[in-house]
Each structure stands twice: as structure tokens, then as C-alpha cells.
PDB file of C-alpha atoms in Angstrom:
ATOM      1  CA  GLN A   1     -15.996  -3.912  -7.361  1.00 75.00           C
ATOM      2  CA  VAL A   2     -12.962  -1.693  -7.934  1.00 84.00           C
ATOM      3  CA  GLN A   3      -9.976  -2.234 -10.179  1.00 93.00           C
ATOM      4  CA  LEU A   4      -6.558  -1.043  -9.053  1.00 96.00           C
ATOM      5  CA  VAL A   5      -3.484   0.256 -10.905  1.00 96.00           C
ATOM      6  CA  GLU A   6      -0.262   1.065  -9.039  1.00 96.00           C
ATOM      7  CA  SER A   7       2.453   3.448 -10.172  1.00 97.00           C
ATOM      8  CA  GLY A   8       5.444   5.285  -8.785  1.00 97.00           C
ATOM      9  CA  GLY A   9       7.913   2.486  -8.181  1.00 97.00           C
ATOM     10  CA  GLY A  10      11.530   2.680  -9.243  1.00 97.00           C
ATOM     11  CA  LEU A  11      15.167   2.575  -8.215  1.00 98.00           C
ATOM     12  CA  VAL A  12      16.333   4.833  -5.405  1.00 98.00           C
ATOM     13  CA  GLN A  13      19.380   5.065  -3.178  1.00 98.00           C
ATOM     14  CA  ALA A  14      19.160   4.293   0.515  1.00 98.00           C
ATOM     15  CA  GLY A  15      17.839   7.298   2.390  1.00 98.00           C
ATOM     16  CA  GLY A  16      15.804   8.457  -0.574  1.00 98.00           C
ATOM     17  CA  SER A  17      12.059   8.762  -1.064  1.00 98.00           C
ATOM     18  CA  LEU A  18       9.363   7.482  -3.388  1.00 98.00           C
ATOM     19  CA  ARG A  19       5.629   8.000  -3.542  1.00 98.00           C
ATOM     20  CA  LEU A  20       3.481   5.144  -4.741  1.00 98.00           C
ATOM     21  CA  SER A  21       0.015   5.782  -6.122  1.00 98.00           C
ATOM     22  CA  CYS A  22      -2.876   3.404  -6.584  1.00 98.00           C
ATOM     23  CA  ALA A  23      -5.690   4.556  -8.832  1.00 97.00           C
ATOM     24  CA  ALA A  24      -9.032   2.834  -8.429  1.00 95.00           C
ATOM     25  CA  SER A  25     -11.927   2.600 -10.804  1.00 93.00           C
ATOM     26  CA  GLY A  26     -15.521   2.530  -9.625  1.00 80.00           C
ATOM     27  CA  ARG A  27     -17.799   4.867  -7.773  1.00 73.00           C
ATOM     28  CA  THR A  28     -17.563   3.242  -4.344  1.00 86.00           C
ATOM     29  CA  PHE A  29     -13.865   3.829  -3.625  1.00 88.00           C
ATOM     30  CA  SER A  30     -14.527   5.576  -0.328  1.00 87.00           C
ATOM     31  CA  SER A  31     -16.306   2.473   0.956  1.00 89.00           C
ATOM     32  CA  TYR A  32     -13.154   0.366   0.775  1.00 93.00           C
ATOM     33  CA  THR A  33     -10.335  -0.150   3.193  1.00 95.00           C
ATOM     34  CA  MET A  34      -7.147   0.293   1.173  1.00 96.00           C
ATOM     35  CA  GLY A  35      -3.931  -1.501   1.962  1.00 97.00           C
ATOM     36  CA  TRP A  36      -0.358  -1.720   0.742  1.00 98.00           C
ATOM     37  CA  PHE A  37       1.484  -5.016   0.882  1.00 98.00           C
ATOM     38  CA  ARG A  38       4.918  -5.977  -0.367  1.00 98.00           C
ATOM     39  CA  GLN A  39       6.650  -9.127  -1.471  1.00 98.00           C
ATOM     40  CA  ALA A  40      10.386  -9.580  -1.647  1.00 97.00           C
ATOM     41  CA  PRO A  41      11.953 -12.442  -3.649  1.00 93.00           C
ATOM     42  CA  GLY A  42      11.540 -15.731  -1.833  1.00 95.00           C
ATOM     43  CA  LYS A  43       9.368 -14.230   0.888  1.00 97.00           C
ATOM     44  CA  GLU A  44       5.689 -14.133   1.727  1.00 97.00           C
ATOM     45  CA  ARG A  45       3.611 -11.108   0.831  1.00 97.00           C
ATOM     46  CA  GLU A  46       3.487  -8.936   3.934  1.00 97.00           C
ATOM     47  CA  PHE A  47       1.345  -6.121   5.226  1.00 98.00           C
ATOM     48  CA  VAL A  48       2.851  -2.630   5.030  1.00 98.00           C
ATOM     49  CA  ALA A  49       0.118  -0.080   5.674  1.00 98.00           C
ATOM     50  CA  ALA A  50      -3.629   0.430   5.495  1.00 97.00           C
ATOM     51  CA  ILE A  51      -6.198   3.169   5.713  1.00 96.00           C
ATOM     52  CA  VAL A  52      -9.569   2.011   6.936  1.00 91.00           C
ATOM     53  CA  ARG A  53     -12.837   2.882   5.215  1.00 85.00           C
ATOM     54  CA  LEU A  54     -15.085   5.449   6.836  1.00 80.00           C
ATOM     55  CA  SER A  55     -12.837   6.249   9.822  1.00 79.00           C
ATOM     56  CA  ALA A  56      -9.649   6.759   7.785  1.00 84.00           C
ATOM     57  CA  ALA A  57      -7.670   5.279  10.656  1.00 93.00           C
ATOM     58  CA  THR A  58      -4.204   4.209   9.569  1.00 96.00           C
ATOM     59  CA  TYR A  59      -2.133   1.162  10.424  1.00 97.00           C
ATOM     60  CA  TYR A  60       1.522   0.344   9.747  1.00 98.00           C
ATOM     61  CA  THR A  61       3.829  -2.551  10.185  1.00 98.00           C
ATOM     62  CA  ASP A  62       6.481  -1.778  12.782  1.00 98.00           C
ATOM     63  CA  SER A  63       9.376  -1.691  10.320  1.00 98.00           C
ATOM     64  CA  VAL A  64       7.939   1.285   8.395  1.00 98.00           C
ATOM     65  CA  LYS A  65       6.453   3.347  11.227  1.00 98.00           C
ATOM     66  CA  GLY A  66       7.792   6.882  11.141  1.00 98.00           C
ATOM     67  CA  ARG A  67       9.070   6.458   7.578  1.00 98.00           C
ATOM     68  CA  PHE A  68       5.993   5.615   5.481  1.00 98.00           C
ATOM     69  CA  THR A  69       2.682   7.456   5.323  1.00 98.00           C
ATOM     70  CA  ILE A  70      -0.510   6.161   3.751  1.00 98.00           C
ATOM     71  CA  SER A  71      -3.180   8.587   2.615  1.00 96.00           C
ATOM     72  CA  ARG A  72      -6.194   8.635   0.333  1.00 95.00           C
ATOM     73  CA  ASP A  73      -7.956  11.173  -1.854  1.00 94.00           C
ATOM     74  CA  ASN A  74     -11.518   9.959  -2.311  1.00 91.00           C
ATOM     75  CA  ALA A  75     -12.239  12.678  -4.868  1.00 92.00           C
ATOM     76  CA  LYS A  76      -9.462  11.257  -7.060  1.00 94.00           C
ATOM     77  CA  ASN A  77     -10.121   7.592  -6.199  1.00 94.00           C
ATOM     78  CA  THR A  78      -6.462   7.282  -5.278  1.00 96.00           C
ATOM     79  CA  VAL A  79      -4.469   5.974  -2.337  1.00 97.00           C
ATOM     80  CA  TYR A  80      -0.843   6.943  -1.793  1.00 98.00           C
ATOM     81  CA  LEU A  81       2.135   5.522   0.042  1.00 98.00           C
ATOM     82  CA  GLN A  82       4.808   8.102   0.771  1.00 98.00           C
ATOM     83  CA  MET A  83       8.037   6.280   1.553  1.00 98.00           C
ATOM     84  CA  ASN A  84      10.896   8.213   3.139  1.00 98.00           C
ATOM     85  CA  SER A  85      14.279   7.144   4.515  1.00 98.00           C
ATOM     86  CA  LEU A  86      14.180   4.067   2.345  1.00 98.00           C
ATOM     87  CA  LYS A  87      16.374   1.109   3.229  1.00 98.00           C
ATOM     88  CA  PRO A  88      17.637  -1.768   1.081  1.00 97.00           C
ATOM     89  CA  GLU A  89      15.339  -4.093   3.031  1.00 97.00           C
ATOM     90  CA  ASP A  90      12.360  -2.153   1.660  1.00 98.00           C
ATOM     91  CA  THR A  91      13.132  -3.605  -1.771  1.00 98.00           C
ATOM     92  CA  ALA A  92      10.082  -5.532  -2.973  1.00 98.00           C
ATOM     93  CA  VAL A  93       7.131  -5.525  -5.306  1.00 98.00           C
ATOM     94  CA  TYR A  94       4.491  -3.332  -3.700  1.00 98.00           C
ATOM     95  CA  TYR A  95       0.828  -4.206  -4.138  1.00 98.00           C
ATOM     96  CA  CYS A  96      -2.246  -2.116  -3.543  1.00 98.00           C
ATOM     97  CA  ALA A  97      -5.338  -3.902  -2.248  1.00 97.00           C
ATOM     98  CA  ALA A  98      -8.963  -3.071  -1.567  1.00 96.00           C
ATOM     99  CA  GLY A  99     -11.463  -4.743   0.719  1.00 94.00           C
ATOM    100  CA  LEU A 100     -14.659  -4.212   2.658  1.00 91.00           C
ATOM    101  CA  THR A 101     -12.873  -5.034   5.870  1.00 84.00           C
ATOM    102  CA  SER A 102     -12.223  -3.758   9.351  1.00 80.00           C
ATOM    103  CA  ILE A 103      -9.235  -6.090   9.778  1.00 85.00           C
ATOM    104  CA  PRO A 104      -6.694  -4.113   7.793  1.00 91.00           C
ATOM    105  CA  ARG A 105      -3.553  -6.150   8.529  1.00 94.00           C
ATOM    106  CA  LEU A 106      -4.966  -9.437   7.236  1.00 93.00           C
ATOM    107  CA  ARG A 107      -4.068 -10.280   3.655  1.00 93.00           C
ATOM    108  CA  SER A 108      -7.100 -12.510   3.161  1.00 93.00           C
ATOM    109  CA  ALA A 109      -9.395  -9.628   4.110  1.00 92.00           C
ATOM    110  CA  TYR A 110      -8.722  -7.981   0.747  1.00 95.00           C
ATOM    111  CA  ASP A 111     -10.427  -9.244  -2.381  1.00 92.00           C
ATOM    112  CA  THR A 112      -9.055  -6.917  -5.062  1.00 95.00           C
ATOM    113  CA  TRP A 113      -5.360  -6.476  -5.893  1.00 97.00           C
ATOM    114  CA  GLY A 114      -3.323  -4.410  -8.281  1.00 97.00           C
ATOM    115  CA  GLN A 115      -0.583  -5.770 -10.506  1.00 96.00           C
ATOM    116  CA  GLY A 116       2.239  -4.486  -8.316  1.00 97.00           C
ATOM    117  CA  THR A 117       5.050  -1.987  -8.765  1.00 97.00           C
ATOM    118  CA  GLN A 118       8.731  -2.693  -8.172  1.00 98.00           C
ATOM    119  CA  VAL A 119      10.645  -0.699  -5.577  1.00 98.00           C
ATOM    120  CA  THR A 120      14.403  -1.208  -5.472  1.00 98.00           C
ATOM    121  CA  VAL A 121      16.573   0.495  -2.868  1.00 98.00           C
ATOM    122  CA  SER A 122      20.322   0.380  -3.447  1.00 97.00           C
ATOM    123  CA  ALA A 123      22.821   0.521  -0.603  1.00 95.00           C
TER     124      ALA A 123
END
């Protein structure tokens, strides 16, 4: 099983960019589908993006398509979320998740989670 540590969050103005990183321990990183979820205050944790194991196919929620890009570097055991054209509604705690799943949008399909990193976008 992997362990996950996110980094890269912070405060940015609307229209700005951030890159989140999620470093994974373990030798089987490439076997996992990796996802990013986010949770805003008072709201449910929601799917943002995922990159599927083996095929490396990517999936995004509609609200971030064209602005966010998920990628992975299996040699570095790291998954990234490049976030451009940030909006105040992107403000949330962002969580990295790992799972042996082919259903990347489903929160319950992931069994390992990071501690989260705060992203705040000011207007």
C-alpha cells in the first residue's frame, strides 16, 4: 500500500496558477490510479481529476476542463495537478488519492488518501 503526501497549495489571486504535487511511497506506484479531490467548507468532497493506472487516461470534472492538467511521473512516484486560470470557486482543501480502480471518478474507489493541502484563490 502507498502513503501519500501533498504539497504546493497556497494563496493565489484569481487568474493565477499553482501546481500541486503528491509524493507516494512504495514500489508499486505505477499500479495505482491516482486522483485529486477537493473539499470546500460545508461541502462534500468532490472529484477533480484522475489519471488511470496502466493506460494513463485522464479524467476531469467539467468545471476544471481546459484549466487543470493531471500528470504523473512514475520514476519519481509523484502525481501533479497543474492548475491555471484559477477562480475563487476553486478554493478548497485538495486531496490526493490512490486506488486499484478503473472507476476514477468515484470517491469510494480510492483506499489511500493524503492529508490535504489548502488552495485559496482571492478575487
